[in-house]
XYZ file of C-alpha atoms in Angstrom:
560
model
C -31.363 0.130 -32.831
C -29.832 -3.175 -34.113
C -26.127 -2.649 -34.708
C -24.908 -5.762 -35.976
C -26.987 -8.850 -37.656
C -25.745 -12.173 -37.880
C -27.426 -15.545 -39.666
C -26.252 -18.875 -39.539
C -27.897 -21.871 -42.026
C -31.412 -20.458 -41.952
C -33.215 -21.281 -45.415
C -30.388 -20.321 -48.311
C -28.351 -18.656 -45.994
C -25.271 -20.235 -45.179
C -23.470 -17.344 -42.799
C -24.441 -13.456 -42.967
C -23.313 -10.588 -41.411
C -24.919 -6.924 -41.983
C -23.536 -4.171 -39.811
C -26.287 -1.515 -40.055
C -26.312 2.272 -38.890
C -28.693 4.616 -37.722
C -30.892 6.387 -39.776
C -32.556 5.194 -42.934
C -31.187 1.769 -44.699
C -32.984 -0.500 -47.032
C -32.342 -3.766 -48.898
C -32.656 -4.275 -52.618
C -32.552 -7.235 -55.012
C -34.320 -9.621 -57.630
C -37.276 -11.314 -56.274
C -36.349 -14.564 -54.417
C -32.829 -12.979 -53.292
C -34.037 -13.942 -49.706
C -34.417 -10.645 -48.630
C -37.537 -12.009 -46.845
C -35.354 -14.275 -45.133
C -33.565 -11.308 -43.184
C -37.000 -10.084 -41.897
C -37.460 -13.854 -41.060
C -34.336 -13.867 -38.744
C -35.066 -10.345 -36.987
C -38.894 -12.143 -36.884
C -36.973 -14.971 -34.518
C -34.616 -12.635 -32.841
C -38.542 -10.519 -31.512
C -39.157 -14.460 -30.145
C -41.688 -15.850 -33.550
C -42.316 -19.463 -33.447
C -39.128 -21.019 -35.191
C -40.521 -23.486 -38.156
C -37.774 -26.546 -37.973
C -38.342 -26.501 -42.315
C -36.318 -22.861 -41.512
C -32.974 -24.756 -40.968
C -30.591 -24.793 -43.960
C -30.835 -28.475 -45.660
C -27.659 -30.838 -44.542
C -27.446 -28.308 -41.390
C -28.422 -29.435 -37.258
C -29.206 -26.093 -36.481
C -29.765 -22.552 -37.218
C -28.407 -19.457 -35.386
C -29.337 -15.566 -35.067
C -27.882 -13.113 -33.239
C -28.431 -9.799 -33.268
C -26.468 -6.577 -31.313
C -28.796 -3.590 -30.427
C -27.774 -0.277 -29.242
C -30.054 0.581 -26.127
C -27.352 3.832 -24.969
C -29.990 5.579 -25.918
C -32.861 3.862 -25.349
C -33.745 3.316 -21.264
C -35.010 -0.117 -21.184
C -36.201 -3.221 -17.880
C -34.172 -6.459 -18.534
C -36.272 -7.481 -15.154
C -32.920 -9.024 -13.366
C -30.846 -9.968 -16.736
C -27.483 -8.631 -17.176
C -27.466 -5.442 -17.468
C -25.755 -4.079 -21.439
C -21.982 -3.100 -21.333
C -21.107 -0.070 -23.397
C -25.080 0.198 -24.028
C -25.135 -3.056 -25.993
C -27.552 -5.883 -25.609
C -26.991 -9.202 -26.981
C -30.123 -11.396 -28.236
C -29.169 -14.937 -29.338
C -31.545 -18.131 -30.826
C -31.141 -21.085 -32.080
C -33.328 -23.521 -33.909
C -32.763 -27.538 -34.414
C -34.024 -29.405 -37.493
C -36.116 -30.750 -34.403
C -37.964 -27.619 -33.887
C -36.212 -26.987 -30.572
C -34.311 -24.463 -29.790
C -32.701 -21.894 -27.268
C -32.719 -18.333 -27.026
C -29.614 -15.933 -24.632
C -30.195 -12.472 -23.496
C -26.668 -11.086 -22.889
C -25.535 -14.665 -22.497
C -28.266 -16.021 -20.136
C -30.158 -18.859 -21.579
C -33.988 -17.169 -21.402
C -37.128 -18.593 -22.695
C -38.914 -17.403 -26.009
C -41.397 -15.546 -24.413
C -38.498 -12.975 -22.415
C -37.437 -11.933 -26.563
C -41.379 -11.473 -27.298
C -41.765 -9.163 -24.033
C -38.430 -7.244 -25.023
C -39.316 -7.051 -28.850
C -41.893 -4.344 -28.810
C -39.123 -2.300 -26.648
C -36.712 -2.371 -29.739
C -38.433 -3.121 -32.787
C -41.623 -2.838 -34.865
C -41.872 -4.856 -38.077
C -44.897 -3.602 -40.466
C -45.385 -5.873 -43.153
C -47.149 -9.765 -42.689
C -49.732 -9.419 -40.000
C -47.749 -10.662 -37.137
C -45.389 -7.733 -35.314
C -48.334 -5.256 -36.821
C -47.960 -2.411 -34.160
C -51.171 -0.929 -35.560
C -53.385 -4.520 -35.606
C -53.554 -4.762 -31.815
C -56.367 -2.562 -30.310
C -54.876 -1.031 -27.453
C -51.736 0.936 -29.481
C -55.281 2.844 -31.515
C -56.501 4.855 -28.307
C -52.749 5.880 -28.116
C -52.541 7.326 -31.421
C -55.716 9.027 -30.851
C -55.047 10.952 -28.052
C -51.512 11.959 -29.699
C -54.277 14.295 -31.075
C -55.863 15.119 -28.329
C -56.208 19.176 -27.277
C -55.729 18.846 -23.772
C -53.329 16.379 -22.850
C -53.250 17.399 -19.152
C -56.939 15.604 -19.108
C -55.171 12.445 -19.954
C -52.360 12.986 -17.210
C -55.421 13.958 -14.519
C -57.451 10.563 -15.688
C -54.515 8.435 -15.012
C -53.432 9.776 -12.165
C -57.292 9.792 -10.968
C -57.684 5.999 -12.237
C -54.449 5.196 -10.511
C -55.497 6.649 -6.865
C -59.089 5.191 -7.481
C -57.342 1.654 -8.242
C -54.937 2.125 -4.746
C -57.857 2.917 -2.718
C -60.148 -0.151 -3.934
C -57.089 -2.578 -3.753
C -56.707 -1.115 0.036
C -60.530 -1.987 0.668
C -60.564 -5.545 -0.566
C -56.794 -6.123 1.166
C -58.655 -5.139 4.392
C -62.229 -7.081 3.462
C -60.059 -10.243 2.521
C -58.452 -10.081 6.060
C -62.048 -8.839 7.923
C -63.021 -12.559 8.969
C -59.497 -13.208 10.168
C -59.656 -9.499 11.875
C -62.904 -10.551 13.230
C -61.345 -13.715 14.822
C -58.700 -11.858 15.991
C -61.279 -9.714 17.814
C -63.190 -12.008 19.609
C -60.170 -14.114 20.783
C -58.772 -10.934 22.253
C -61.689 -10.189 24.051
C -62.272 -13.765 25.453
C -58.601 -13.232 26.322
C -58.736 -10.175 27.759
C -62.078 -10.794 29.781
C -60.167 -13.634 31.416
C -57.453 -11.781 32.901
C -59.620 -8.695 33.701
C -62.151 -11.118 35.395
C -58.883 -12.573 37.349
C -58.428 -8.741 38.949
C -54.657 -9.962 39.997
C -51.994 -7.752 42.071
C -48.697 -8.057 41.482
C -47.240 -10.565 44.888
C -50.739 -11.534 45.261
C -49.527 -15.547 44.429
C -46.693 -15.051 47.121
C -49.023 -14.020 49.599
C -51.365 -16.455 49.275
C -48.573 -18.966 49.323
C -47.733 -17.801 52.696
C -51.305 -17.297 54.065
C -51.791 -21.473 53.002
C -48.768 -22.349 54.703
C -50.257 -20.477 58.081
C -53.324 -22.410 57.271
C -51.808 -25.647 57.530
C -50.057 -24.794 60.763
C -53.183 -22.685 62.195
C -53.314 -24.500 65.224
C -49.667 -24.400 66.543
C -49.621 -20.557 65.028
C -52.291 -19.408 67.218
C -51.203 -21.156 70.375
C -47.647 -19.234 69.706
C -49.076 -16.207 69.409
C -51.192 -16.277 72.058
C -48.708 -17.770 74.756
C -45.801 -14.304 73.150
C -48.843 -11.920 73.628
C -49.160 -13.623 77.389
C -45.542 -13.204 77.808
C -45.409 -9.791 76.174
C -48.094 -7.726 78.473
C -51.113 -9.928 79.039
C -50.152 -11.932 81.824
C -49.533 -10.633 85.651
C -45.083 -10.754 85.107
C -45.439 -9.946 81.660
C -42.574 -8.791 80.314
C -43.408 -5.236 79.000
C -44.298 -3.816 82.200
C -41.702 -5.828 84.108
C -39.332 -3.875 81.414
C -40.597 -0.694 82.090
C -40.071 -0.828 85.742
C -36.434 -1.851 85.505
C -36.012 0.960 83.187
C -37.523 3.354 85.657
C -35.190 1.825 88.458
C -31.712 2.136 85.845
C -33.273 6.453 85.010
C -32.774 6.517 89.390
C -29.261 4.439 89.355
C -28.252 6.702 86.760
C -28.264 9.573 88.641
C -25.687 8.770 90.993
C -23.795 6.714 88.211
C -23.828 7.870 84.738
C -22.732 4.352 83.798
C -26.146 3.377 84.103
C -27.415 5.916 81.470
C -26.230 3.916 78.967
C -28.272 0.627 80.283
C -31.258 2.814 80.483
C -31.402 3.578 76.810
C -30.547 0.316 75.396
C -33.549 -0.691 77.902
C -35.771 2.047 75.903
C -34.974 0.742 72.894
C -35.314 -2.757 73.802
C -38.826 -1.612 75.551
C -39.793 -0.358 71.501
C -38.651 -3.002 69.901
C -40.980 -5.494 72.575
C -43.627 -3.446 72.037
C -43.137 -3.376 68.253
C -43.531 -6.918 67.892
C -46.314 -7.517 70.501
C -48.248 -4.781 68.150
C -47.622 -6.966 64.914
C -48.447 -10.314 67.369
C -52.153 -8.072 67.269
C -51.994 -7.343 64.162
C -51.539 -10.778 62.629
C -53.978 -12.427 65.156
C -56.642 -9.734 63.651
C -55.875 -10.570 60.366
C -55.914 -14.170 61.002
C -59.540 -13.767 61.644
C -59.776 -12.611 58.492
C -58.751 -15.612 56.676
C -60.651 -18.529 55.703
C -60.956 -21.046 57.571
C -61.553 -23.121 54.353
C -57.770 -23.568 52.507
C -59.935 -24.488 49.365
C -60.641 -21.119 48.783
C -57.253 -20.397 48.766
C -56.306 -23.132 46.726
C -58.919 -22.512 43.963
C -57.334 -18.342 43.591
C -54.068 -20.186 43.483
C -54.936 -22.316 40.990
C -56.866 -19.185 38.301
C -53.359 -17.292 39.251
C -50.849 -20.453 38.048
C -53.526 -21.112 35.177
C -53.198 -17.405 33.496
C -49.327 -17.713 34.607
C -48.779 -20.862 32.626
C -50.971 -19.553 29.148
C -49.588 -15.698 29.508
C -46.239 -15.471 31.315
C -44.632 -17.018 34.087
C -45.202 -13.853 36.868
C -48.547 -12.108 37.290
C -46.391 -8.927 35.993
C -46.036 -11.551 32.521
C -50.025 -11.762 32.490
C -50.952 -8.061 33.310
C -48.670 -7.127 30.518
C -50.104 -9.469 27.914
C -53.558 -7.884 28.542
C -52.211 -4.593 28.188
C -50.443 -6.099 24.583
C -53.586 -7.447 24.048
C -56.227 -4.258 24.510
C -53.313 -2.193 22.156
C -53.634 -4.896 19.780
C -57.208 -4.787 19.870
C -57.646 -1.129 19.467
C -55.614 -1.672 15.999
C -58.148 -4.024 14.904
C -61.038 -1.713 15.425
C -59.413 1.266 13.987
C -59.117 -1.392 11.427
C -62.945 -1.136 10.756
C -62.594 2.248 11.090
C -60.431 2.664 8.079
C -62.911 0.511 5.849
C -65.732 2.758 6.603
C -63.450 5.951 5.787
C -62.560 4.028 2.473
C -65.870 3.444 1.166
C -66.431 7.006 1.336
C -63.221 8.212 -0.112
C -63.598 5.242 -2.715
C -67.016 7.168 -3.459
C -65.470 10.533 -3.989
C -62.338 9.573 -6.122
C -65.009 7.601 -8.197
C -66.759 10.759 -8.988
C -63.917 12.328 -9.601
C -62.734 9.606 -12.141
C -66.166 9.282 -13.852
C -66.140 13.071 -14.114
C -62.730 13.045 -15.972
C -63.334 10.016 -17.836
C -66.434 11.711 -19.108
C -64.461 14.983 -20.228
C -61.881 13.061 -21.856
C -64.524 10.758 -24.081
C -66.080 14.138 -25.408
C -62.462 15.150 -26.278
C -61.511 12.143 -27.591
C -64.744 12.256 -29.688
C -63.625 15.718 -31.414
C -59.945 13.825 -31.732
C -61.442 11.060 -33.483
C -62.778 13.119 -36.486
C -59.888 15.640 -36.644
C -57.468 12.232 -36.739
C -59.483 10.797 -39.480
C -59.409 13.857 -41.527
C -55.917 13.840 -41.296
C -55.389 11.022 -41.968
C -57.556 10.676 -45.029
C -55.209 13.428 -46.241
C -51.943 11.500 -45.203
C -52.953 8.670 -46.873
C -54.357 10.038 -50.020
C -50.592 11.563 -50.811
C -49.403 7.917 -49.959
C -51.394 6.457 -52.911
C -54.875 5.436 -51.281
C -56.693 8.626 -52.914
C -59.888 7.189 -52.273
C -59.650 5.543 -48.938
C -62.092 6.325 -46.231
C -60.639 6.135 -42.319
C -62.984 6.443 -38.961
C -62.022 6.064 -35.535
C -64.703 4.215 -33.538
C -64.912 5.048 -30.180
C -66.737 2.189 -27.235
C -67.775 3.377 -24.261
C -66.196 0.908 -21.315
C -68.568 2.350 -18.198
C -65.983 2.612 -15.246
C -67.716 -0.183 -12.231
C -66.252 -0.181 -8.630
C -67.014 -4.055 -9.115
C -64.854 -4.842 -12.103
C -61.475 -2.658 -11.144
C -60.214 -3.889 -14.842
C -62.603 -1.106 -16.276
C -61.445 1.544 -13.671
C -58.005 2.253 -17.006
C -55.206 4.710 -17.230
C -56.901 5.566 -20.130
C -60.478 6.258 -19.467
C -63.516 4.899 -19.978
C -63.222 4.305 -23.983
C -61.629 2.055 -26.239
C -60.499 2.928 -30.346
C -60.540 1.167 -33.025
C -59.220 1.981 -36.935
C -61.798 1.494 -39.557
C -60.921 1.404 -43.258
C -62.345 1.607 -46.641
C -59.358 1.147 -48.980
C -61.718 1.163 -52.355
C -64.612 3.405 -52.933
C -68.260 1.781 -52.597
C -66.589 -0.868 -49.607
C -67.828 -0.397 -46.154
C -65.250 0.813 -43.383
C -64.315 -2.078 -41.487
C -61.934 -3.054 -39.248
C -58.348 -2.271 -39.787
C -56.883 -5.926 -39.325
C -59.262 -7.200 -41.229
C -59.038 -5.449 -44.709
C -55.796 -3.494 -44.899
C -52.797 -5.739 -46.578
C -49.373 -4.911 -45.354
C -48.461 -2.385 -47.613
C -51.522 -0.220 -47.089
C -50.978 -0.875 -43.256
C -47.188 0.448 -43.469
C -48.396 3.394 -44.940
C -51.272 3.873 -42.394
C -48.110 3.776 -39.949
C -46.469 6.656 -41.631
C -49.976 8.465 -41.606
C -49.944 8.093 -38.430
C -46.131 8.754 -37.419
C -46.524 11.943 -39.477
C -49.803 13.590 -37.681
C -48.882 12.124 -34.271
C -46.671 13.728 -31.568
C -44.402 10.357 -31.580
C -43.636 9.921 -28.109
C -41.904 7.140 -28.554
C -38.022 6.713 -27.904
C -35.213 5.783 -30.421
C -36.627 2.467 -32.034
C -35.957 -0.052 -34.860
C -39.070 0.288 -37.602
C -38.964 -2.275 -40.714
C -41.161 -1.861 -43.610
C -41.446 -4.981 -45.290
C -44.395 -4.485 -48.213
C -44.323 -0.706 -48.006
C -44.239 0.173 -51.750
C -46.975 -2.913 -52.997
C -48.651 -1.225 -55.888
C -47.210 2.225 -55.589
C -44.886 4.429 -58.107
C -44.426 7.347 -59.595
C -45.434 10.326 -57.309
C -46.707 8.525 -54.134
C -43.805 6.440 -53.870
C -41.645 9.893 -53.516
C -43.877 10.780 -50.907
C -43.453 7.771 -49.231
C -39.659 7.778 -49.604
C -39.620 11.207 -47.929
C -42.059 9.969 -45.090
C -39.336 7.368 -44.380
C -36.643 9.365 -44.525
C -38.116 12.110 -41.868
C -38.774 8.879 -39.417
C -35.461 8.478 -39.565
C -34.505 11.125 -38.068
C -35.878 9.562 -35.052
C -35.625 6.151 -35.374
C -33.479 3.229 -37.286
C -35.737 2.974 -40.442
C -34.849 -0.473 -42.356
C -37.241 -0.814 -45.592
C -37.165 -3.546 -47.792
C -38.428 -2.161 -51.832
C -38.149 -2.418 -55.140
C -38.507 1.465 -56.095
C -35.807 3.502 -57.009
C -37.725 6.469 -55.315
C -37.541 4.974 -52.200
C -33.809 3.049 -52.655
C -32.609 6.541 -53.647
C -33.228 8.211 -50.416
C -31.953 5.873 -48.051
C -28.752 6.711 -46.446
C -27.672 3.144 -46.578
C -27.975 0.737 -48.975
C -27.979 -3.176 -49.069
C -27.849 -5.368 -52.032
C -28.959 -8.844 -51.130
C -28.411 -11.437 -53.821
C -28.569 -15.317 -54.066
C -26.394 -17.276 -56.056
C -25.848 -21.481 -56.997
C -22.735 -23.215 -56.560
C -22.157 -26.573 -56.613
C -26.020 -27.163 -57.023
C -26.066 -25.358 -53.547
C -28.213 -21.655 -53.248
C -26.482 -18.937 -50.966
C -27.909 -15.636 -50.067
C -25.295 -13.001 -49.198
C -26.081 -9.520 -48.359
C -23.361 -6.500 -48.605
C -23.642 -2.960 -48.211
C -22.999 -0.871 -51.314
C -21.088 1.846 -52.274
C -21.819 5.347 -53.932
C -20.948 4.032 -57.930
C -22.687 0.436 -56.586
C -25.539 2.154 -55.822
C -25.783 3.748 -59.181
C -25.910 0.299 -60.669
C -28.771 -1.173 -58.110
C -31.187 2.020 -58.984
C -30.919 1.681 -62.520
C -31.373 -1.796 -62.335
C -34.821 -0.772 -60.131
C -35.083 2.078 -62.811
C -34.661 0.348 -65.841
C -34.764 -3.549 -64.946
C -32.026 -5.821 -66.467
C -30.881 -3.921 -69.422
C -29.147 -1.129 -67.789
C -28.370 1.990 -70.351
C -26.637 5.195 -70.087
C -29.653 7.150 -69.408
C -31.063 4.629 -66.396
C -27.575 5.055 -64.927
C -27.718 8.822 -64.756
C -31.462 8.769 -64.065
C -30.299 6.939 -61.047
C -27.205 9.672 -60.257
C -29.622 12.219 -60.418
C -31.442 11.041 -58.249
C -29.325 10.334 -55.601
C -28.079 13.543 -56.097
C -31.224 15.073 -55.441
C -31.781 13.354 -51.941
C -28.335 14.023 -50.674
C -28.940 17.788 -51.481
C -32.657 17.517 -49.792
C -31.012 16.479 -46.835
């Protein structure tokens, strides 16, 4: 609710201040006062386009700010400041230039940030701009404030919202498929290359050694052939040569232990010759099983330090990136595995929606003629006895190809229809009704509805055009039992309504110095008196418009 209101040079104001209070408050005074000129600077504080003409004459600029109340009213400043002691600060400024600036708790903001925070704190009812009830989509939500089973509503949003996850998941995944599909086929070229490669971990260091026998084949062999010779092949080879001298150092050894000990370092010395003349065999037999061509060698060498150099710089580095890479790859294709399984689930929560969607149109359909009755009723006490109201429902067919129709709200959309005057076609709300039958449709509506909303500011600006006597009572009391929920500020020229307000405004203008100034002050109980007799009576106030005006207050303080 707005706590304090402050207006600097705009129009015939020079400086105002109003500190206003919960509950119900309106503003009286002689036509031309520049009451209209308050609504005009709560108008800019919602973010309106500021007119530079706006700007007091002989003044640079104009300033507004207004203090709201928010304790008890959650609300997104989307990274402002937050409020201290649940206040928030809204600033503007206008230049005789038509510029201007506009501060949300002190950070400059532009226009737009007050328009997106206005419909948080206020609703103005009155011109056509700020008309809550003008814009389409606010009409399904009074509908279904009549609605008989509101856990249909709750199940088609939930069901819209789930449908909406599961198609954004599918086109995610179908916007990445040619990129996936890339992906794929450069993993498998990859992957195919180092599979075709069949390496072994050492496999480079061996063949590093085998080409360094190659290009020493010729001295190798004739080395290993001459130890072999040495070893056992030739006639004083020295293998069985060994053996013998062992044999003789087993008889010495009998008759001197000593020579025990030479004849097992002999025996070991005989293993360790035979050892190596065995591995001598062994490397000539696997010398025949080299190539005699060191290209061969060469060219594995060179597919070995080719997948080394793209994949890692060990054959352990390139066996593990094909491992990475067939992991990687089995991702992708569950990949395609999850589109398939959300085409079908997309399927079955689209059933599901439709299915709800269609239950909730045949509700809504009973809703819309049990809201119009009402309403008819409502607005008949308000002083439109003969006014005809509809609720005209459009089917919006859910389609998996435009998600915008897959809504929160179903598959319909509402609109108000009016016949103010008897013999006139019903026709569109916001093109017929003036802003005093539309402030009254609002308290129609307020009064049948559930009101859901939280603690908000509601000004009435034309409320009681063309109204007295008995209606505007009932309108007075409509206003005052809003105001039990929300900050009602109503601006009227009825003592009915003026009477049961629990705060009262006089706003006057006055000429000095061939210069006009509006003021605005809040009134006491014997002030008040005065101000309703003047609405009672006009300018000649008399004894009996004075206590017509008592009484009445009287009566609406003991109403409640």
């Amino acid at each position: 609710m707005i706590k304090f209101l402050r207006v600097r040079n705009l129009a015939t104001i020079e400086d105002l201040e109003v500190h206003l209070d919960q509950g119900f408050s309106i503003l009286t005074g002689e036509t031309g006062a520049g009451k209209s000129i308050i609504i005009d600077a709560i108008r800019l504080i919602l973010g309106d386009k500021g007119s530079p003409d706006l700007v007091r004459t002989g003044r640079k600029e104009a300033f507004i700010e207004a203090v709201f109340d928010v304790s008890r009213q959650p609300i997104d400043l989307d990274g402002l400041p937050e409020p201290e002691d649940g206040e928030l600060l809204i600033q503007r400024s206008i230049t005789g230039q038509g510029t201007g600036k506009a501060f949300v708790n002190g950070v400059l903001v532009p226009v737009r940030r007050l328009r997106e925070l206005s419909g948080r704190l206020i609703d103005i009812y009155g011109q056509n701009d700020h008309v809550f009830l003008l814009h389409l989509e606010n009409h399904l939500g009074y509908l279904d404030d009549v609605v008989d089973d509101p856990g249909l509503l709750r199940d088609t949003a939930r069901s819209a919202r789930d449908l909406r996850r599961l198609v954004q998941e599918k086109r995610d995944l179908e916007a990445k498929e040619k990129e996936r599909v890339q992906r794929l086929d450069f993993i498998d070229y990859q992957v195919k290359e180092i599979e075709a490669a069949r390496l072994r971990p050492g496999e480079d260091e061996e063949l590093l050694r085998e080409r360094e026998i190659l290009k020493n084949a010729g001295k190798i062999a004739g080395l290993v052939d001459k130890a072999l010779d040495l070893a056992y092949l030739s006639e004083d080879s020295l293998i069985p040569r060994l053996a013998r001298l062992r044999s003789v150092l087993g008889e010495l050894s009998v008759y001197d232990a000593a020579f025990g000990e030479f004849h097992h370092g002999l025996e070991e010395a005989s293993i360790l010759l035979r050892d190596a003349a065995d591995e001598l065999v062994r490397f000539k037999d696997r010398r025949a099983e080299i190539p005699e061509n060191p290209e061969t060698i060469e060219e594995r060498l060179s597919v070995i330090e080719k997948l080394k150099r793209k994949y890692g710089g060990t054959i352990e580095a390139v066996v593990g990136h094909g491992e990475a890479l067939r992991s990687e790859r089995s991702s992708l294709e569950a990949g395609r595995e999850r589109l398939q399984e959300l085409e079908s689930s997309i399927r079955s929560k689209f059933g599901e929606y439709s299915a709800f969607a269609s239950r909730l149109g045949a509700e809504r359909a009973k809703a819309a003629e049990k809201l119009g009755r009402l309403i008819e009723k409502e607005i008949a006490v308000l002083g439109m006895k003969k006014a005809r109201f509809e609720v005209q429902l459009t089917d919006v067919p859910p389609s998996l190809d435009d998600g915008a129709t897959i809504r929160d709200q179903g598959a319909q959309e509402a609109e108000f229809l009016l016949s103010p005057n008897p013999g006139e076609e019903l026709r569109p709300l916001k093109r017929i009704a003036s802003g005093g039958e539309l402030s009254r449709m609002m308290l129609a509506l307020k009064s049948v509805g559930k009101d859901k909303e939280v603690l908000k500011t509601l000004v009435f600006d034309e409320i009681d055009a063309g109204i007295g006597g008995k209606t505007a009572e009932f309108i007075a009391q409509k206003l005052r039992h809003l105001s039990a929920r929300h900050q009602v500020i109503c601006i009227t020229h009825l003592p009915q309504i003026a009477s049961s307000a629990a705060h009262h405004f006089h706003v006057e203008k006055k000429v000095e110095k061939d210069r006009t100034f509006t003021s605005a002050r809040k009134l006491g109980l014997e002030e008040r008196v005065e101000e309703i007799a003047r609405l009672v009576a006009g300018s000649r106030l008399t004894a009996a418009s004075r206590e017509a005006a008592r009484e009445m207050l009287d009566a609406n303080r003991e109403g409640g």
